[in-house]
Amino acid sequence: MKSVSLSLLVLAAAAALPAAAANKNTADLKQPLVLAAQGSFFVGGESKTIPAATPNGASGDVTVNQMYVQFQTPANAGRHLPVVMVHGCCLSSKTWETTPDGRMGWNEYFVRKGRPVYLADQSSRARSGFDASIINAVKAGTAPTAQLPNVLFASHQIAWVVFRFGPAFNQPFSDGQFPVEAADELYKQMIPDLNSTLPSPNPTWANMAALAVKLHGAVLMGHSESGFFPEQAALSDPAGIKGMISIEMPCPATLTDAQISSLAKIPTMVMFGDHLGDVHGGPANWADSFDGCQKFVQRVTAAGGDAEMVHLPAMGIHGNSHMLMQDRNNLQLADLILDWIDAHVEGKKVSARK
Amino acid sequence: MKSVSLSLLVLAAAAALPAAAANKNTADLKQPLVLAAQGSFFVGGESKTIPAATPNGASGDVTVNQMYVQFQTPANAGRHLPVVMVHGCCLSSKTWETTPDGRMGWNEYFVRKGRPVYLADQSSRARSGFDASIINAVKAGTAPTAQLPNVLFASHQIAWVVFRFGPAFNQPFSDGQFPVEAADELYKQMIPDLNSTLPSPNPTWANMAALAVKLHGAVLMGHSESGFFPEQAALSDPAGIKGMISIEMPCPATLTDAQISSLAKIPTMVMFGDHLGDVHGGPANWADSFDGCQKFVQRVTAAGGDAEMVHLPAMGIHGNSHMLMQDRNNLQLADLILDWIDAHVEGKKVSARK
């Protein structure tokens, strides 16, 4: 079992790590960050003509379905593939940045570990914008109220339980890794989710696939709502996708054998945190999601693929919430992912060259 | 007249600049970018209780009116004040980043010139989120359709004229500085503006003032819709605001003498581009805005303030659009602003210390 072998590797590494080395690593993170390049751009997007009847001078053409991407390339990149990070429901790329309690996020940590990092706001979210024309049409009386989008947003109460900070609102798990003292800062990251305004299939999938092609190869990472987006992107166009990291999401049971065979060509890591069965009453059922993803990993493995379920408690890492990239041990988890990329995505490339 | 003296200074400097120095400057911009720190956080935000009648499990408390801020501090900062950049209508902080045709934006250029830079998404825009509860309430039938927000978004056709790329859609000015070949990339930046969902006064104003206090002093910069936000922030709380840069906006004629006296305590630069009277038919009248801001500058000057109107064509700099931070000569304009900060904001501090 791969998860066990990885687990033993990590435990052995942790045991062997002298305190001085751990301190040095922390000190390194305070050194200046040296970037070869940074910037932002869009992937995708189509023109749409808005009828003249809507108010605010908005008649004419607008661009919709584009995906905003912000990137940083470290000065010491070169041999490492870019990593594309895509956030979940009711969130933006802020997910991957400075944690609610002010620690370094995965975006900067991955850059400091030599990876070009691309943060994408999902199409219809945050800096990607959204198609607001139906809201104005309803206000103008040219479309029925029923056509208004279902705008998803999670209350503080829902977030606390669904994100598994504890069993009930404002009650933390005793071993919880999320910095609950900074929960108010997490709530500020939670923004309206307008994915219901998107056409089907979700344009973010093709945009992620196109981004991987544009980068001449990339590892795609998704979380929660977007956890299976790397796989959806690969089903759209696998050409640029060199690895897939899927964090805490439902895995569809409806995939065909042909789809599984296609996905089995790309190394896949699935990661779940702790307390999956210990929260109740929210819209998510994490225990069911975990079971479904176990089955997905088994199907991919049976099809000859390199797929791994990383269940953190099974590795002796306890207390991780759904927002594990913001948990107190977030850099330990980042190291697991970096090691997995090295071994399963980039290691294979090296051995193939021999 | 300050604008004339600055104009002569710039022309003299341009004449004196050898070609080798100009090339060196461009080459410097390709050197690695060295950051002492970077990250993101929120300013402001209040809890709001959403009635249980709305759909999507959104009953409970949500946070609204917060302002998302992304920052970078150069390794060579120290003596320079932070610069806070706030975007205009139907745009996000993308405004200040990589230009539509892929050149360096003001955000990175200012960092490379030793300034800590803070990019803020206006409250109710992009990564700051917005209060969507009224949309769901109308959809659920618990609020009337008339309460839907007016969602502002500009069509390609409107943007071309209002942003002064040319006199009519797809017709550029012959001396235009905007990279019109990349207009499609600009259109992707244009996102729905939900400021109509905000309470009054606009929370972004107090959030900008609070950010300046948090930074122990900052220069605030606004553009278009947010062009007068630095002044509105100063009228809310001037404590942290050391300089104000207002780019292409209407200036209110209704300010009291007491308000003018208050604003006169902070150095102010107002900047306008070219072709102000050469576009017609959009919602903006740039010639009127310019006249109104001339009067504002005169009132502040008469009250003993240090206010300057930088009208680029009057300085021999022609063809600048409304999106002048993305124009081909955007770094030349950035240098004007940097020089103004040095002389009018930071220079004064130095002489005051003597």
XYZ file of C-alpha atoms in Angstrom:
708
model
C 0.000 0.000 0.000
C 1.468 3.255 -1.069
C -0.125 5.334 1.691
C 1.531 3.159 4.305
C 4.927 3.319 2.658
C 4.678 7.092 2.343
C 3.545 7.210 5.960
C 6.568 5.263 7.152
C 8.828 7.463 5.061
C 7.419 10.619 6.636
C 7.548 9.267 10.177
C 11.109 8.108 9.652
C 12.084 11.486 8.226
C 10.439 13.309 11.129
C 12.210 11.099 13.657
C 15.555 11.616 11.953
C 15.185 15.402 11.719
C 17.330 17.149 14.343
C 15.779 20.179 16.069
C 18.462 22.415 14.603
C 17.475 21.438 11.063
C 13.825 22.194 11.804
C 14.781 25.624 13.107
C 16.957 26.256 10.078
C 14.008 25.473 7.808
C 11.851 28.015 9.649
C 14.631 30.586 9.488
C 14.993 29.985 5.738
C 11.370 31.009 5.280
C 12.255 34.477 6.575
C 14.997 34.966 4.001
C 14.181 37.297 1.086
C 12.053 35.681 -1.610
C 13.807 35.826 -4.990
C 11.522 35.674 -8.024
C 12.581 35.234 -11.636
C 9.168 36.525 -12.738
C 5.626 37.210 -11.591
C 2.432 38.497 -13.159
C -1.151 37.704 -14.042
C -3.206 36.864 -17.114
C -6.458 35.241 -18.186
C -7.218 31.868 -19.724
C -10.350 31.374 -21.810
C -13.326 33.694 -22.020
C -15.969 34.270 -24.693
C -17.829 37.308 -25.928
C -21.536 37.446 -25.161
C -23.995 39.991 -26.506
C -26.253 41.550 -23.871
C -29.660 42.792 -25.082
C -30.083 46.538 -25.038
C -33.071 46.270 -22.679
C -30.933 45.799 -19.572
C -30.120 48.927 -17.572
C -26.803 50.684 -16.826
C -25.605 51.137 -20.375
C -24.598 47.483 -20.412
C -25.960 46.684 -23.837
C -23.343 45.379 -26.213
C -20.706 42.694 -25.796
C -19.169 41.503 -22.556
C -16.586 38.782 -21.877
C -17.598 35.851 -19.669
C -16.175 32.495 -18.476
C -12.564 33.726 -18.397
C -10.257 32.508 -15.594
C -7.874 34.921 -13.838
C -4.434 33.471 -13.052
C -1.698 35.002 -10.881
C 1.783 33.466 -10.987
C 5.221 33.578 -9.419
C 8.319 31.810 -10.736
C 11.197 31.350 -8.298
C 14.716 32.239 -9.350
C 15.710 28.654 -8.506
C 13.053 26.915 -10.646
C 14.134 25.079 -13.769
C 13.833 21.421 -13.061
C 10.426 21.596 -11.336
C 6.998 21.573 -12.968
C 4.582 24.450 -12.300
C 1.825 23.812 -9.755
C -1.657 25.236 -10.439
C -3.830 25.749 -7.335
C -7.614 26.145 -7.608
C -9.790 27.043 -4.586
C -13.132 25.644 -3.433
C -16.707 26.787 -2.925
C -17.354 30.264 -1.604
C -13.653 31.038 -1.590
C -11.035 32.623 -3.874
C -7.296 32.135 -4.421
C -6.887 33.773 -1.008
C -7.264 30.140 0.176
C -3.613 29.467 -0.675
C -2.106 32.718 0.587
C -1.290 33.986 4.091
C -3.289 31.893 6.576
C -6.051 33.472 8.707
C -3.591 33.690 11.612
C -0.854 35.239 9.488
C 1.441 32.302 8.633
C 2.884 31.531 5.211
C 0.463 29.969 2.737
C 1.145 27.153 0.304
C 1.525 29.602 -2.597
C 4.711 31.165 -1.222
C 5.987 27.937 0.354
C 5.815 26.073 -2.954
C 7.643 28.958 -4.663
C 10.333 28.844 -1.979
C 10.623 25.120 -2.724
C 11.450 25.886 -6.341
C 8.017 25.505 -7.950
C 6.432 28.033 -10.294
C 2.986 28.564 -8.707
C -0.185 29.583 -10.557
C -3.238 30.649 -8.521
C -6.499 30.612 -10.472
C -9.744 32.263 -9.401
C -12.436 29.909 -10.723
C -14.408 31.254 -13.700
C -17.345 33.268 -12.252
C -15.509 34.026 -8.999
C -13.475 36.957 -7.603
C -11.136 38.544 -10.171
C -12.471 36.269 -12.920
C -15.799 38.128 -12.789
C -19.166 36.564 -13.565
C -22.069 36.927 -15.967
C -24.381 39.346 -14.152
C -26.683 39.950 -17.103
C -29.523 37.802 -15.767
C -29.651 39.800 -12.507
C -30.083 43.035 -14.443
C -32.606 41.411 -16.783
C -34.744 40.303 -13.824
C -34.493 43.767 -12.291
C -35.513 45.289 -15.652
C -38.469 42.908 -15.873
C -37.263 41.199 -19.044
C -36.606 37.841 -17.334
C -38.553 35.996 -14.627
C -37.382 35.979 -11.008
C -36.974 32.207 -11.162
C -34.013 32.703 -13.497
C -31.994 34.455 -10.794
C -28.908 32.399 -9.940
C -28.655 30.407 -6.737
C -25.867 32.353 -5.114
C -24.061 30.021 -2.734
C -22.511 31.397 0.405
C -21.749 29.640 3.651
C -22.569 31.212 6.993
C -20.063 31.212 9.841
C -22.152 28.492 11.476
C -22.127 26.265 8.380
C -18.441 26.865 7.703
C -17.380 25.892 11.215
C -19.015 22.485 10.911
C -18.476 21.772 7.186
C -14.823 22.808 7.437
C -14.541 20.551 10.527
C -13.220 23.059 13.023
C -15.335 21.194 15.573
C -18.549 19.243 16.136
C -20.736 22.333 16.674
C -20.390 26.074 16.069
C -17.635 27.656 18.162
C -16.733 24.292 19.735
C -13.296 23.254 18.443
C -11.956 19.711 18.345
C -9.435 19.292 21.162
C -6.756 18.183 18.679
C -7.916 20.486 15.880
C -5.198 21.948 13.670
C -7.196 24.887 12.326
C -6.280 28.193 14.023
C -9.805 28.752 15.348
C -8.746 31.906 17.187
C -8.532 33.446 13.688
C -11.838 32.032 12.376
C -13.151 35.585 11.847
C -10.374 36.119 9.281
C -11.402 32.927 7.468
C -14.989 34.204 7.302
C -13.728 37.322 5.460
C -12.359 35.035 2.713
C -15.771 33.472 2.162
C -17.421 35.135 -0.806
C -20.491 34.487 -2.950
C -20.169 31.495 -5.290
C -21.810 32.147 -8.663
C -21.000 28.832 -10.345
C -24.740 28.414 -10.981
C -24.419 31.190 -13.587
C -21.955 29.084 -15.620
C -22.743 26.993 -18.680
C -22.221 23.217 -18.554
C -19.593 21.801 -18.578
C -18.005 24.245 -16.136
C -15.587 26.392 -18.204
C -13.012 26.254 -15.390
C -12.281 22.636 -16.389
C -11.271 23.491 -19.952
C -9.502 26.618 -18.716
C -7.383 24.533 -16.323
C -6.555 22.092 -19.134
C -5.639 24.994 -21.445
C -3.442 26.516 -18.744
C -1.540 23.230 -18.357
C -0.961 23.158 -22.136
C 0.140 26.809 -22.131
C 2.668 25.969 -19.381
C 4.008 22.985 -21.379
C 3.109 20.703 -18.497
C 1.817 21.344 -14.983
C 0.580 19.661 -11.815
C -3.044 20.636 -11.122
C -4.358 20.901 -7.566
C -7.997 21.318 -6.528
C -9.788 21.549 -3.190
C -13.332 20.720 -2.127
C -15.699 22.053 -4.827
C -12.698 22.034 -7.190
C -11.128 18.886 -5.730
C -12.053 16.799 -8.771
C -11.423 19.656 -11.250
C -7.921 18.343 -12.120
C -9.566 15.092 -13.220
C -12.360 16.955 -15.045
C -9.677 19.045 -16.778
C -7.844 15.850 -17.779
C -11.053 14.365 -19.185
C -11.383 17.562 -21.224
C -7.751 17.571 -22.475
C -4.992 15.603 -20.731
C -2.162 16.935 -22.925
C -0.540 19.301 -20.411
C -1.500 17.602 -17.150
C 1.461 15.816 -15.557
C 0.007 15.214 -12.095
C -3.275 15.661 -10.212
C -3.711 16.515 -6.522
C -7.276 16.317 -5.258
C -8.013 17.502 -1.731
C -11.213 16.611 0.153
C -14.072 16.364 -2.305
C -16.719 13.938 -3.489
C -15.428 11.568 -6.211
C -18.042 10.736 -8.849
C -19.143 7.091 -8.952
C -20.426 7.482 -12.504
C -17.096 7.507 -14.341
C -16.925 5.014 -17.213
C -14.120 2.496 -17.536
C -12.847 4.496 -20.517
C -12.683 7.619 -18.375
C -10.869 5.738 -15.608
C -8.375 4.391 -18.165
C -7.762 7.898 -19.418
C -7.215 9.269 -15.898
C -4.966 6.321 -15.024
C -2.316 7.746 -17.341
C -1.658 10.660 -14.940
C -0.267 10.219 -11.396
C -2.933 11.164 -8.835
C -2.821 11.989 -5.132
C -6.007 12.309 -3.085
C -5.708 13.843 0.400
C -8.183 13.813 3.289
C -7.839 15.194 6.818
C -9.224 14.122 10.170
C -12.619 13.916 11.897
C -14.389 12.967 8.668
C -17.224 11.282 10.526
C -17.294 13.655 13.485
C -19.356 16.531 12.080
C -23.049 16.394 11.221
C -25.811 18.573 9.838
C -24.007 20.462 7.088
C -24.408 19.970 3.329
C -21.247 17.816 3.151
C -20.801 14.202 4.252
C -17.047 13.750 4.468
C -17.130 10.076 5.417
C -19.132 9.311 2.276
C -16.798 11.478 0.195
C -13.783 9.632 1.577
C -15.361 6.243 0.796
C -16.194 7.360 -2.737
C -12.649 8.575 -3.321
C -11.206 5.353 -1.915
C -13.217 3.533 -4.580
C -12.002 5.988 -7.230
C -8.367 5.384 -6.225
C -8.956 1.630 -6.312
C -10.484 1.814 -9.789
C -7.579 3.900 -11.136
C -5.066 1.555 -9.512
C -6.853 -1.480 -10.963
C -6.609 0.179 -14.380
C -2.834 0.341 -14.009
C -2.662 3.916 -12.771
C -0.501 5.464 -10.047
C -3.147 6.760 -7.635
C -2.679 7.245 -3.913
C -5.061 8.004 -1.067
C -3.269 10.048 1.571
C -5.499 9.854 4.639
C -3.620 11.935 7.170
C -4.821 10.221 10.388
C -3.747 6.869 8.939
C -0.244 8.377 8.726
C -0.321 9.548 12.329
C -1.122 13.158 11.431
C -4.177 14.148 13.451
C -6.633 16.990 13.767
C -6.576 18.368 10.221
C -9.615 20.343 9.122
C -11.103 20.709 5.644
C -9.038 23.914 5.259
C -5.862 21.919 5.731
C -3.748 24.312 3.648
C -4.407 26.846 6.438
C -4.009 24.458 9.376
C -1.190 24.918 11.878
C 0.737 22.039 10.281
C 0.101 23.303 6.737
C 3.773 23.286 5.760
C 4.157 19.664 6.928
C 1.310 18.745 4.577
C 2.867 20.833 1.804
C 6.058 18.802 2.232
C 4.052 15.585 1.768
C 2.726 16.937 -1.525
C 6.125 18.191 -2.678
C 7.675 14.807 -1.901
C 4.861 13.065 -3.769
C 5.395 15.273 -6.841
C 9.116 14.573 -6.736
C 8.618 10.820 -6.477
C 5.520 10.186 -8.571
C 5.536 12.947 -11.192
C 9.056 14.265 -11.602
C 10.897 11.129 -10.443
C 9.246 9.173 -13.210
C 10.425 11.720 -15.718
C 13.988 11.382 -14.490
C 13.977 7.581 -14.611
C 12.362 7.662 -18.061
C 15.344 9.701 -19.252
C 17.907 7.106 -18.097
C 2.558 76.832 -11.517
C 3.711 73.498 -10.219
C 2.581 71.523 -13.245
C 4.736 73.686 -15.501
C 7.796 73.371 -13.273
C 7.346 69.592 -13.045
C 6.824 69.504 -16.800
C 10.092 71.341 -17.429
C 11.877 69.073 -14.985
C 10.647 65.976 -16.776
C 11.468 67.280 -20.232
C 14.928 68.309 -19.060
C 15.500 64.911 -17.477
C 14.315 63.146 -20.632
C 16.632 65.245 -22.779
C 19.576 64.581 -20.472
C 18.973 60.808 -20.314
C 21.505 58.947 -22.482
C 20.177 55.988 -24.457
C 22.461 53.640 -22.522
C 20.862 54.655 -19.226
C 17.394 54.043 -20.634
C 18.458 50.594 -21.818
C 20.015 49.826 -18.461
C 16.727 50.704 -16.758
C 14.844 48.266 -19.005
C 17.443 45.571 -18.390
C 17.148 46.120 -14.625
C 13.468 45.237 -14.839
C 14.434 41.730 -15.979
C 16.641 41.135 -12.957
C 15.210 38.846 -10.249
C 12.713 40.556 -7.958
C 13.843 40.346 -4.325
C 11.066 40.605 -1.739
C 11.497 41.013 1.997
C 7.892 39.878 2.467
C 4.573 39.336 0.722
C 1.106 38.212 1.694
C -2.538 39.150 1.931
C -5.063 40.089 4.601
C -8.385 41.855 5.081
C -9.254 45.265 6.467
C -12.687 45.918 7.981
C -15.749 43.723 7.659
C -18.828 43.277 9.831
C -21.016 40.333 10.692
C -24.531 40.358 9.274
C -27.299 37.935 10.164
C -29.114 36.474 7.158
C -32.741 35.391 7.745
C -33.320 31.664 7.615
C -35.840 32.056 4.753
C -33.145 32.388 2.086
C -32.125 29.215 0.277
C -28.819 27.347 0.098
C -28.271 26.879 3.804
C -27.132 30.464 4.025
C -29.069 31.360 7.142
C -26.850 32.526 9.967
C -24.059 35.090 10.041
C -21.921 36.190 7.120
C -19.151 38.790 6.924
C -19.629 41.748 4.575
C -17.873 45.023 3.668
C -14.351 43.640 4.218
C -11.540 44.742 1.883
C -8.982 42.213 0.558
C -5.410 43.517 0.410
C -2.395 41.856 -1.256
C 1.065 43.246 -0.531
C 4.729 42.970 -1.462
C 7.612 44.619 0.380
C 10.893 44.939 -1.513
C 14.117 43.916 0.155
C 15.413 47.433 -0.489
C 12.486 49.291 1.149
C 13.073 51.056 4.426
C 13.090 54.745 3.665
C 10.034 54.731 1.392
C 6.369 54.902 2.395
C 3.974 52.140 1.292
C 1.747 52.892 -1.698
C -1.866 51.618 -1.641
C -3.464 51.190 -5.090
C -7.253 50.961 -5.490
C -8.895 50.145 -8.845
C -11.926 51.695 -10.561
C -15.393 50.681 -11.698
C -15.952 47.242 -13.132
C -12.344 46.305 -12.499
C -10.242 44.606 -9.799
C -6.640 44.936 -8.594
C -5.709 43.282 -11.890
C -5.710 46.915 -13.109
C -2.244 47.442 -11.611
C -0.681 44.109 -12.621
C 0.684 42.795 -15.927
C -0.754 44.962 -18.725
C -3.165 43.505 -21.307
C -0.243 43.181 -23.734
C 2.005 41.523 -21.153
C 4.244 44.341 -19.908
C 5.080 45.065 -16.276
C 2.336 46.757 -14.269
C 2.698 49.540 -11.742
C 2.456 47.079 -8.830
C 5.771 45.390 -9.613
C 7.443 48.548 -10.927
C 6.755 50.432 -7.691
C 8.134 47.472 -5.704
C 11.256 47.468 -7.860
C 11.575 51.177 -7.077
C 11.719 50.394 -3.369
C 8.072 50.910 -2.383
C 5.993 48.472 -0.369
C 2.867 48.080 -2.542
C -0.615 47.204 -1.291
C -3.309 46.263 -3.839
C -6.861 46.459 -2.499
C -9.928 44.941 -4.131
C -12.721 47.404 -3.290
C -15.235 46.174 -0.718
C -17.945 44.290 -2.674
C -15.598 43.422 -5.560
C -13.479 40.412 -6.573
C -11.711 38.720 -3.636
C -13.413 41.061 -1.161
C -16.736 39.358 -1.884
C -20.117 41.093 -1.707
C -23.411 40.869 0.144
C -25.485 38.543 -2.054
C -28.290 38.045 0.449
C -30.752 40.318 -1.361
C -30.389 38.311 -4.588
C -31.295 35.105 -2.780
C -34.114 36.845 -0.917
C -35.656 38.034 -4.201
C -35.273 34.545 -5.675
C -36.943 33.088 -2.567
C -39.785 35.605 -2.854
C -39.080 37.267 0.494
C -37.999 40.590 -1.051
C -39.349 42.515 -4.066
C -37.563 42.452 -7.425
C -37.013 46.199 -7.196
C -34.539 45.580 -4.374
C -32.144 43.742 -6.676
C -28.869 45.650 -6.973
C -27.995 47.621 -10.079
C -25.034 45.552 -11.194
C -22.741 47.794 -13.208
C -20.728 46.333 -16.036
C -19.327 48.043 -19.092
C -19.611 46.503 -22.519
C -16.657 46.383 -24.881
C -18.290 49.191 -26.845
C -18.723 51.435 -23.799
C -15.242 50.672 -22.469
C -13.545 51.570 -25.735
C -15.053 55.062 -25.717
C -15.148 55.761 -21.962
C -11.567 54.577 -21.563
C -10.655 56.810 -24.533
C -9.007 54.251 -26.769
C -10.554 56.195 -29.651
C -13.527 58.272 -30.768
C -15.711 55.267 -31.700
C -15.632 51.504 -31.054
C -12.628 49.804 -32.645
C -11.323 53.128 -34.010
C -8.129 54.034 -32.125
C -6.671 57.518 -31.783
C -3.675 57.816 -34.100
C -1.438 58.824 -31.176
C -3.165 56.567 -28.634
C -0.931 54.982 -25.985
C -3.280 52.128 -25.035
C -2.223 48.776 -26.559
C -5.481 48.373 -28.484
C -4.257 45.176 -30.124
C -4.731 43.634 -26.652
C -8.149 45.183 -25.926
C -9.685 41.693 -25.658
C -7.421 41.042 -22.662
C -8.627 44.248 -21.019
C -12.243 43.138 -21.511
C -11.459 40.004 -19.482
C -10.493 42.229 -16.537
C -13.876 43.953 -16.583
C -16.090 42.381 -13.951
C -19.466 43.178 -12.373
C -19.422 46.155 -10.006
C -21.655 45.591 -6.975
C -21.007 48.868 -5.172
C -24.772 49.447 -5.203
C -25.044 46.671 -2.589
C -22.890 48.678 -0.145
C -24.119 50.820 2.732
C -23.420 54.560 2.718
C -20.785 55.864 3.215
C -18.885 53.349 1.081
C -16.959 51.091 3.534
C -13.931 51.123 1.208
C -13.240 54.700 2.330
C -12.914 53.830 6.026
C -11.090 50.611 5.109
C -8.496 52.597 3.139
C -8.075 55.003 6.062
C -7.709 52.078 8.477
C -5.139 50.445 6.201
C -3.057 53.650 6.182
C -3.151 53.709 10.005
C -2.223 50.014 10.162
C 0.771 50.732 7.922
C 1.859 53.664 10.128
C 1.588 55.965 7.151
C 0.919 55.389 3.451
C 0.337 57.097 0.129
C -3.156 56.278 -1.204
C -3.828 56.065 -4.940
C -7.242 55.801 -6.595
C -8.410 55.631 -10.200
C -11.675 56.602 -11.868
C -14.533 55.381 -9.634
C -12.004 55.271 -6.777
C -10.077 58.365 -7.923
C -11.435 60.490 -5.085
C -11.368 57.625 -2.541
C -8.023 58.787 -1.077
C -9.679 62.109 -0.258
C -12.831 60.379 1.035
C -10.602 58.176 3.206
C -8.828 61.305 4.518
C -12.174 62.926 5.344
C -12.994 59.746 7.276
C -9.652 59.593 9.156
C -6.539 61.420 7.915
C -4.197 59.983 10.580
C -2.263 57.541 8.394
C -2.559 59.262 5.023
C 0.700 60.931 3.986
C -0.084 61.584 0.331
C -2.996 61.261 -2.115
C -2.803 60.411 -5.816
C -6.078 60.766 -7.696
C -6.244 59.613 -11.301
C -9.028 60.613 -13.718
C -12.272 61.017 -11.789
C -14.964 63.565 -11.095
C -14.055 65.870 -8.165
C -17.070 66.827 -6.033
C -17.991 70.520 -6.123
C -19.893 70.222 -2.856
C -16.951 70.060 -0.443
C -17.177 72.553 2.410
C -14.357 74.948 3.234
C -13.737 72.907 6.381
C -13.322 69.757 4.280
C -10.971 71.549 1.897
C -8.914 72.792 4.854
C -8.693 69.259 6.181
C -7.590 67.848 2.816
C -5.093 70.708 2.365
C -2.950 69.173 5.117
C -2.022 66.211 2.857
C 0.000 66.579 -0.396
C -2.218 65.738 -3.382
C -1.493 64.887 -7.010
C -4.286 64.708 -9.588
C -3.442 63.149 -12.963
C -5.374 63.278 -16.255
C -4.465 61.871 -19.678
C -5.194 63.005 -23.215
C -8.214 63.361 -25.521
C -10.479 64.396 -22.635
C -12.877 66.187 -24.960
C -12.512 63.816 -27.908
C -14.928 61.027 -26.891
C -18.697 61.347 -26.713
C -21.732 59.300 -25.840
C -20.532 57.333 -22.807
C -21.567 57.852 -19.196
C -18.400 59.880 -18.444
C -17.626 63.465 -19.436
C -13.873 63.733 -18.990
C -13.616 67.403 -19.919
C -16.098 68.283 -17.170
C -14.272 66.010 -14.719
C -10.993 67.727 -15.538
C -12.515 71.177 -15.033
C -14.023 70.114 -11.715
C -10.689 68.732 -10.521
C -8.883 71.897 -11.632
C -11.238 73.805 -9.339
C -10.620 71.309 -6.532
C -6.850 71.740 -6.888
C -7.267 75.518 -6.888
C -9.383 75.421 -3.729
C -6.868 73.223 -1.906
C -4.001 75.458 -3.050
C -5.866 78.568 -1.938
C -6.322 76.921 1.469
C -2.535 76.592 1.764
C -2.321 72.996 0.563
C 0.213 71.349 -1.732
C -2.011 70.150 -4.577
C -0.940 69.642 -8.146
C -2.802 68.957 -11.392
C -0.662 66.813 -13.667
C -2.311 67.111 -17.085
C -0.110 64.951 -19.263
C -0.656 66.692 -22.640
C 0.301 70.005 -21.008
C 3.655 68.352 -20.189
C 4.154 67.169 -23.752
C 3.037 63.595 -23.018
C 0.360 62.752 -25.558
C -2.133 60.017 -26.313
C -2.754 58.637 -22.814
C -6.030 56.803 -22.284
C -8.126 56.501 -19.133
C -6.288 53.208 -18.391
C -3.000 55.062 -18.299
C -1.413 52.566 -15.881
C -1.664 50.073 -18.768
C -0.637 52.447 -21.574
C 2.563 51.855 -23.534
C 4.289 54.652 -21.603
C 2.980 53.426 -18.233
C 6.412 53.285 -16.617
C 7.159 56.868 -17.678
C 3.990 57.925 -15.862
C 4.938 55.779 -12.867
C 8.231 57.664 -12.711
C 6.318 60.961 -12.601
C 4.379 59.676 -9.596
C 7.463 58.285 -7.877
C 9.267 61.599 -8.349
C 6.246 63.453 -7.001
C 6.134 61.235 -3.891
C 9.843 61.785 -3.341
C 9.571 65.554 -3.658
C 6.183 66.328 -2.159
C 5.590 63.583 0.404
C 8.928 62.128 1.437
C 11.067 65.191 0.646
C 9.036 67.250 3.035
C 9.596 64.675 5.754
C 13.335 64.855 5.224
C 13.438 68.668 5.309
C 11.183 68.691 8.371
C 13.775 66.558 10.153
C 16.598 69.091 9.565
